[in-house]
PDB file of C-alpha atoms in Angstrom:
ATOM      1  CA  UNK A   1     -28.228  59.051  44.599  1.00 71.00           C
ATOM      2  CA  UNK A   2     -26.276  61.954  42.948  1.00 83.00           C
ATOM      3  CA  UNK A   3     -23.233  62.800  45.160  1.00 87.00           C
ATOM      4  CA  UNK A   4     -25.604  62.973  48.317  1.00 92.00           C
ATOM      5  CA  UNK A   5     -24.416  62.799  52.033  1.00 95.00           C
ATOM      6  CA  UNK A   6     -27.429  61.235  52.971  1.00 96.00           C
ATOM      7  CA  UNK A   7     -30.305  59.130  51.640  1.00 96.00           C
ATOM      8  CA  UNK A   8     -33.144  59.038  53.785  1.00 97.00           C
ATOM      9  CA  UNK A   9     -36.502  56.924  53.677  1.00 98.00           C
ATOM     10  CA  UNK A  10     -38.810  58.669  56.060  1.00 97.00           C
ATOM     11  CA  UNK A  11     -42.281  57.271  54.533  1.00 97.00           C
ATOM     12  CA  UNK A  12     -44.217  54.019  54.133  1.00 97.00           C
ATOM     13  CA  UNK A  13     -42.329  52.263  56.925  1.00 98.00           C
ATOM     14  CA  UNK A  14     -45.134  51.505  58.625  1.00 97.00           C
ATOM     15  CA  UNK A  15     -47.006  48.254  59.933  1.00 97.00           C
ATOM     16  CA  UNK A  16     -48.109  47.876  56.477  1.00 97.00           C
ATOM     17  CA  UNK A  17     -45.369  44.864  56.292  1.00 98.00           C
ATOM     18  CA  UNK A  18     -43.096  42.648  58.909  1.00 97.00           C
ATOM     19  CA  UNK A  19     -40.424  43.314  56.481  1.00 98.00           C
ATOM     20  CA  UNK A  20     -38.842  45.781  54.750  1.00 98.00           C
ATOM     21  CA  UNK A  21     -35.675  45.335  52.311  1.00 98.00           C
ATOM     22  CA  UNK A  22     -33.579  48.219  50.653  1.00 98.00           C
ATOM     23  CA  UNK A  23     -31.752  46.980  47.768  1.00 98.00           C
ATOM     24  CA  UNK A  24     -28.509  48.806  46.644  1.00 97.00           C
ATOM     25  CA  UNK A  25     -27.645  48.717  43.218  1.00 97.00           C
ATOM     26  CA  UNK A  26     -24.114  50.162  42.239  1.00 95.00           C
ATOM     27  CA  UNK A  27     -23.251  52.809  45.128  1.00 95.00           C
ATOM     28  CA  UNK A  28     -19.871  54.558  44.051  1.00 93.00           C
ATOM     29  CA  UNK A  29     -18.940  56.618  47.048  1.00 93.00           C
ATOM     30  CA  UNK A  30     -17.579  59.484  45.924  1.00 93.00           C
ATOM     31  CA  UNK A  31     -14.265  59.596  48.557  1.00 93.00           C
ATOM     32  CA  UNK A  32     -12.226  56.360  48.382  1.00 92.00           C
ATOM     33  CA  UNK A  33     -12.282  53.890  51.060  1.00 92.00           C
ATOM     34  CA  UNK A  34     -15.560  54.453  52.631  1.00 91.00           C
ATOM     35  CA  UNK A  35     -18.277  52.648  54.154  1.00 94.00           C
ATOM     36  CA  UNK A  36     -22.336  52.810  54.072  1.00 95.00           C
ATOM     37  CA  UNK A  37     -23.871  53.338  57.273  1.00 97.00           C
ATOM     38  CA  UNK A  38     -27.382  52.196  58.331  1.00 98.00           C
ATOM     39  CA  UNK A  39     -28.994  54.962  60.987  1.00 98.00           C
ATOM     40  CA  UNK A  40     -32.802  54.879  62.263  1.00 98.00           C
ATOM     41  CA  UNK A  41     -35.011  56.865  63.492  1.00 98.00           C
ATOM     42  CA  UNK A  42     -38.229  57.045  65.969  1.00 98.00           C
ATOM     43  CA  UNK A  43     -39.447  60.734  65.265  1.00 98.00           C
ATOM     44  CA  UNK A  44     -40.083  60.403  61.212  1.00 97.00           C
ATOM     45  CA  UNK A  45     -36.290  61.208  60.868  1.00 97.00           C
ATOM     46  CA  UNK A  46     -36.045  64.352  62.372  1.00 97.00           C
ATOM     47  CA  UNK A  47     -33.009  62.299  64.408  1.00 97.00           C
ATOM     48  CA  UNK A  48     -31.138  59.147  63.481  1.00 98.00           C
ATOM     49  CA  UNK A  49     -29.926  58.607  67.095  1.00 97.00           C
ATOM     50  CA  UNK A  50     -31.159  55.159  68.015  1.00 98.00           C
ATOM     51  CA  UNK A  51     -28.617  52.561  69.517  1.00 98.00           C
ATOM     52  CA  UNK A  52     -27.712  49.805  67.005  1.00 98.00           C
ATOM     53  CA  UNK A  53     -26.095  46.765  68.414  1.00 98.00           C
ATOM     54  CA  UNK A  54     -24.611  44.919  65.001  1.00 98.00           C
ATOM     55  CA  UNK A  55     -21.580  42.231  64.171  1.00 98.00           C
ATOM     56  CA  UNK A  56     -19.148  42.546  60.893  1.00 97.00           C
ATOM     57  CA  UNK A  57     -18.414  39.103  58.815  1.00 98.00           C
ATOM     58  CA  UNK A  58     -16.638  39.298  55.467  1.00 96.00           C
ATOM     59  CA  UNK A  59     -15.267  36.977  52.808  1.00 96.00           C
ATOM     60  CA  UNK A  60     -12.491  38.459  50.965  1.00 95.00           C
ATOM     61  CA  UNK A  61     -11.285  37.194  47.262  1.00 94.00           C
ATOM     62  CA  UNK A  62      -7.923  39.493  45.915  1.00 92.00           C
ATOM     63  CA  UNK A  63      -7.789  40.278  42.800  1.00 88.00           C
ATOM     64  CA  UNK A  64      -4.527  39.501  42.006  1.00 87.00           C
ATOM     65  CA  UNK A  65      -5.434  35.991  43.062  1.00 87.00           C
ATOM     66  CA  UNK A  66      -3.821  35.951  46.361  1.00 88.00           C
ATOM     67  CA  UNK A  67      -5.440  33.326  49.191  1.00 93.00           C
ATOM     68  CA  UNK A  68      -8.940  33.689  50.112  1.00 95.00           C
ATOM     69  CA  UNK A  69     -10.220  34.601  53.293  1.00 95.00           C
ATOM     70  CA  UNK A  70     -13.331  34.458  56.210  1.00 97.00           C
ATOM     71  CA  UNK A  71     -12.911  37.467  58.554  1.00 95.00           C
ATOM     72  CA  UNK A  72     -14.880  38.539  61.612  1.00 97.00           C
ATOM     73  CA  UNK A  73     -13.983  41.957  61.602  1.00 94.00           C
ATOM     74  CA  UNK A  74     -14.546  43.154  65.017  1.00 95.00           C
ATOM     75  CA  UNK A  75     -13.367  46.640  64.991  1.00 95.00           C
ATOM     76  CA  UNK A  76     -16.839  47.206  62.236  1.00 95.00           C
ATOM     77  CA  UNK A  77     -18.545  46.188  64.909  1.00 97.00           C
ATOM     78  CA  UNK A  78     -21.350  48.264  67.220  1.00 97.00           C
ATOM     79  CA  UNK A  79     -22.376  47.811  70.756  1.00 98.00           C
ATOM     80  CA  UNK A  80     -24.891  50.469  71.276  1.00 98.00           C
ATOM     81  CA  UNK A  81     -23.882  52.818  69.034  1.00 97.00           C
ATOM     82  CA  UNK A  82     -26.213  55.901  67.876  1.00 97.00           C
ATOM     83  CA  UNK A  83     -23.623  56.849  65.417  1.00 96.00           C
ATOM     84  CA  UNK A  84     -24.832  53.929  62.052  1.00 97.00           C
ATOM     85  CA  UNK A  85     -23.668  50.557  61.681  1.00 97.00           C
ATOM     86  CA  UNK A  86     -21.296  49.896  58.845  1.00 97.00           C
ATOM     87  CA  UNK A  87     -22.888  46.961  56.318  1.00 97.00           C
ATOM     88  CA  UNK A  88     -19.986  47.540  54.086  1.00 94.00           C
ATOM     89  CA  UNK A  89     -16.246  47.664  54.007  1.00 90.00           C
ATOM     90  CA  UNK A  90     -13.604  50.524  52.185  1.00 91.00           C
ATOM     91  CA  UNK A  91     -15.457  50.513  48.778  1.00 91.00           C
ATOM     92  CA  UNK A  92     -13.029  52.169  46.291  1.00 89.00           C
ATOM     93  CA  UNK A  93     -13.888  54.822  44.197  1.00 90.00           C
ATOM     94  CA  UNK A  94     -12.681  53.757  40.973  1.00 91.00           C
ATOM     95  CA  UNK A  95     -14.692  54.013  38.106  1.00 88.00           C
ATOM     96  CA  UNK A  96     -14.932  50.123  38.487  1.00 88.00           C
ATOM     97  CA  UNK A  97     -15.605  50.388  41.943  1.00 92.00           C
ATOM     98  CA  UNK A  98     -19.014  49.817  43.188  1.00 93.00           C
ATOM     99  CA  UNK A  99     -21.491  47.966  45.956  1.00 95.00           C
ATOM    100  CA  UNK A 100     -24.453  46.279  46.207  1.00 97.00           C
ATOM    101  CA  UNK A 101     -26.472  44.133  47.854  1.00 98.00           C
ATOM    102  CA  UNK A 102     -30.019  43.798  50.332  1.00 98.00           C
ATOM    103  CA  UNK A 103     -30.468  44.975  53.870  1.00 98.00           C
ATOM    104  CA  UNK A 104     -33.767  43.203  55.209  1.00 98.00           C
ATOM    105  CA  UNK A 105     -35.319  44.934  58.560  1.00 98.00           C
ATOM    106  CA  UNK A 106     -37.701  43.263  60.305  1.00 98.00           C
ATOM    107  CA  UNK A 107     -40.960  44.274  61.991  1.00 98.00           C
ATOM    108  CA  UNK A 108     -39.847  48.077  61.943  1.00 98.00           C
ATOM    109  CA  UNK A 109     -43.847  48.677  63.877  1.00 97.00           C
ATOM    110  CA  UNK A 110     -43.553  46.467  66.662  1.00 97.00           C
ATOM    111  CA  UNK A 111     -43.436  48.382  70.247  1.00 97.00           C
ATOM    112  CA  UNK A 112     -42.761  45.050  72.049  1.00 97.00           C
ATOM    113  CA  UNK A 113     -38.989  44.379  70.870  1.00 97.00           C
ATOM    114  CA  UNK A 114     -36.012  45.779  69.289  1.00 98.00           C
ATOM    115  CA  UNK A 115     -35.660  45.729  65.486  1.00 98.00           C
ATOM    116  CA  UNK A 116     -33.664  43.507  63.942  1.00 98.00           C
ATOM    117  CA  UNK A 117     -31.930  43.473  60.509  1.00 98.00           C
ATOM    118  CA  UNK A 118     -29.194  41.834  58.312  1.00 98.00           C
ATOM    119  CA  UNK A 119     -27.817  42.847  55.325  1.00 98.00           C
ATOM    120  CA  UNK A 120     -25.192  41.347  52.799  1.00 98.00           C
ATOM    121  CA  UNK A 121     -23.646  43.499  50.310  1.00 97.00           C
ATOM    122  CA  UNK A 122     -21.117  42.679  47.814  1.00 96.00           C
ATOM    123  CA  UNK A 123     -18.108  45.306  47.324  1.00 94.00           C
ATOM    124  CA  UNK A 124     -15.312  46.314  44.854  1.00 91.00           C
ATOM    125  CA  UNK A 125     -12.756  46.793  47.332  1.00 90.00           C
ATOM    126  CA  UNK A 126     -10.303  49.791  47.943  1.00 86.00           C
ATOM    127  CA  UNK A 127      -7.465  47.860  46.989  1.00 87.00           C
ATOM    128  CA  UNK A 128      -9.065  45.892  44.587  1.00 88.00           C
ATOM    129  CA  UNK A 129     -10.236  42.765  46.367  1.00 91.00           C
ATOM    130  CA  UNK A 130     -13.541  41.163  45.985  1.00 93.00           C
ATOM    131  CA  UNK A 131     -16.194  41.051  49.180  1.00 94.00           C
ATOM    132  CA  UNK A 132     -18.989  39.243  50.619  1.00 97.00           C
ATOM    133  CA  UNK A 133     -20.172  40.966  53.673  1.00 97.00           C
ATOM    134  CA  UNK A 134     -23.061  40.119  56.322  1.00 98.00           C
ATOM    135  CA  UNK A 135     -23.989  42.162  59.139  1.00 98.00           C
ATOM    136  CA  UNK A 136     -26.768  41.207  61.649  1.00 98.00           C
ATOM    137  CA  UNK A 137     -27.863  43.832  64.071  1.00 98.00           C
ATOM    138  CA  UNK A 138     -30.919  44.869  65.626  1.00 98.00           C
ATOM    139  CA  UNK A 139     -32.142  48.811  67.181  1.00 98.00           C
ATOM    140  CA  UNK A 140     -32.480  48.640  70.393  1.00 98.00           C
ATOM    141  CA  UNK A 141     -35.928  50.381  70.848  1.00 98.00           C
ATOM    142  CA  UNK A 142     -39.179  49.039  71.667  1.00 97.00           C
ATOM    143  CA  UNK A 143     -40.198  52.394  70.043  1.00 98.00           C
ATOM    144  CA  UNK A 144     -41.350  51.823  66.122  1.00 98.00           C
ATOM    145  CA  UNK A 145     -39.124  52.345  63.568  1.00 98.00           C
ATOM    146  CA  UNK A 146     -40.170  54.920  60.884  1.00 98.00           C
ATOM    147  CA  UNK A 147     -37.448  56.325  59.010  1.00 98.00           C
ATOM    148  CA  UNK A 148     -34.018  55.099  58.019  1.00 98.00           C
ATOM    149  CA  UNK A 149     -30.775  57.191  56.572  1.00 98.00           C
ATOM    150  CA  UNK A 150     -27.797  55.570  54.595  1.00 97.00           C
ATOM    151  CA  UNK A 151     -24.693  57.720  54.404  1.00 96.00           C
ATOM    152  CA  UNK A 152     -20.921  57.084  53.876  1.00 95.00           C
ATOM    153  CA  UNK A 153     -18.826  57.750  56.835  1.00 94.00           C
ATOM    154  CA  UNK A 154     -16.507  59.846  54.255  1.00 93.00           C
ATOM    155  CA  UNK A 155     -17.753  62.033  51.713  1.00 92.00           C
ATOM    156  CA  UNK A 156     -20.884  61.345  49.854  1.00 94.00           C
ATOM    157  CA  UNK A 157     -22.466  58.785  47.296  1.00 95.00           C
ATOM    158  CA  UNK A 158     -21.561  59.544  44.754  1.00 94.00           C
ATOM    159  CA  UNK A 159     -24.113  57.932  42.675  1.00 95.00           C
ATOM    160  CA  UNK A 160     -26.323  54.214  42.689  1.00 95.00           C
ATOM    161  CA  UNK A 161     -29.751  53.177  43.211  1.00 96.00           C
ATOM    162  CA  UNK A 162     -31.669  52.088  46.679  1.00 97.00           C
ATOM    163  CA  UNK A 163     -35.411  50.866  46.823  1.00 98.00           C
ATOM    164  CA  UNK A 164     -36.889  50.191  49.819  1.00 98.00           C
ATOM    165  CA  UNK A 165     -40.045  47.157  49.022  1.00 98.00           C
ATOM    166  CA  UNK A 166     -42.303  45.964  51.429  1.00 98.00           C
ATOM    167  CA  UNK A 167     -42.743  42.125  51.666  1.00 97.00           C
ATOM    168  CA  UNK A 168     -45.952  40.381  51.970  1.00 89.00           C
TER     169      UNK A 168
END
């Protein structure tokens, strides 16, 4: 990425594999305080519209050494939303400031059930804390999944790496 508002993958999500994993490798958004957003699509990614169902869980670690903490945060939650699914948390845009991690989706070709995924993503932190965060969600389509965007929901990326493998 190279301050783009969207990264799309809409080819080789196929039934090739029952898994697919995107791994993120230093995203620095380019607007601070932002989150990446997870959209897919049914129609090769001519619209990222389909209705994610998803729960937020983070482990927080300041950086000034304050007390750790375990957080469901239920306001990064989606209940069939068409809009993305956050799978991180206010990443600052600090030169230091980065995240990464692996979102697994699972099965993207089947037309007999929804899609699920999870994804856990480690982020630099707006205001400097360290975080662990896990999202599980799942599209709610029996429809096969065959394209999926990442975007921030402020401003662009700025710059980082995501492949998308296919497991075996």
């Amino acid at each position: 990425a190279s301050s783009s508002a969207t990264i799309d993958f809409t080819s080789g999500i196929d039934s090739t594999y029952k898994e697919y994993q995107f791994h993120f490798t230093s995203i620095h958004p380019g607007t601070d305080d932002a989150d990446a957003l997870i959209l897919g699509s049914i129609d090769s990614g001519s619209n990222y519209n389909v209705a994610i169902t998803s729960s937020f869980v983070q482990a927080v670690a300041p950086e000034s050494g304050g007390s750790p903490s375990v957080d469901y945060l239920g306001s990064k939650d989606v209940a069939q939303g068409t809009s993305g699914a956050a799978i991180e948390h206010s990443v600052g845009n600090d030169n230091d400031q980065t995240s990464s991690g692996i979102l697994h989706l699972y099965d993207p070709s089947n037309t007999a059930s929804v899609k699920h995924f999870i994804s856990r993503m480690h982020v630099s932190h707006a205001v400097n804390n360290a975080q662990d965060i896990l999202v599980a969600g799942y599209f709610n389509t029996a429809s096969a999944i065959d394209a999926i965007q990442f975007k921030k929901n402020t401003g662009n990326i700025d710059s980082g790496i995501i492949k998308m493998y296919g497991v075996a």
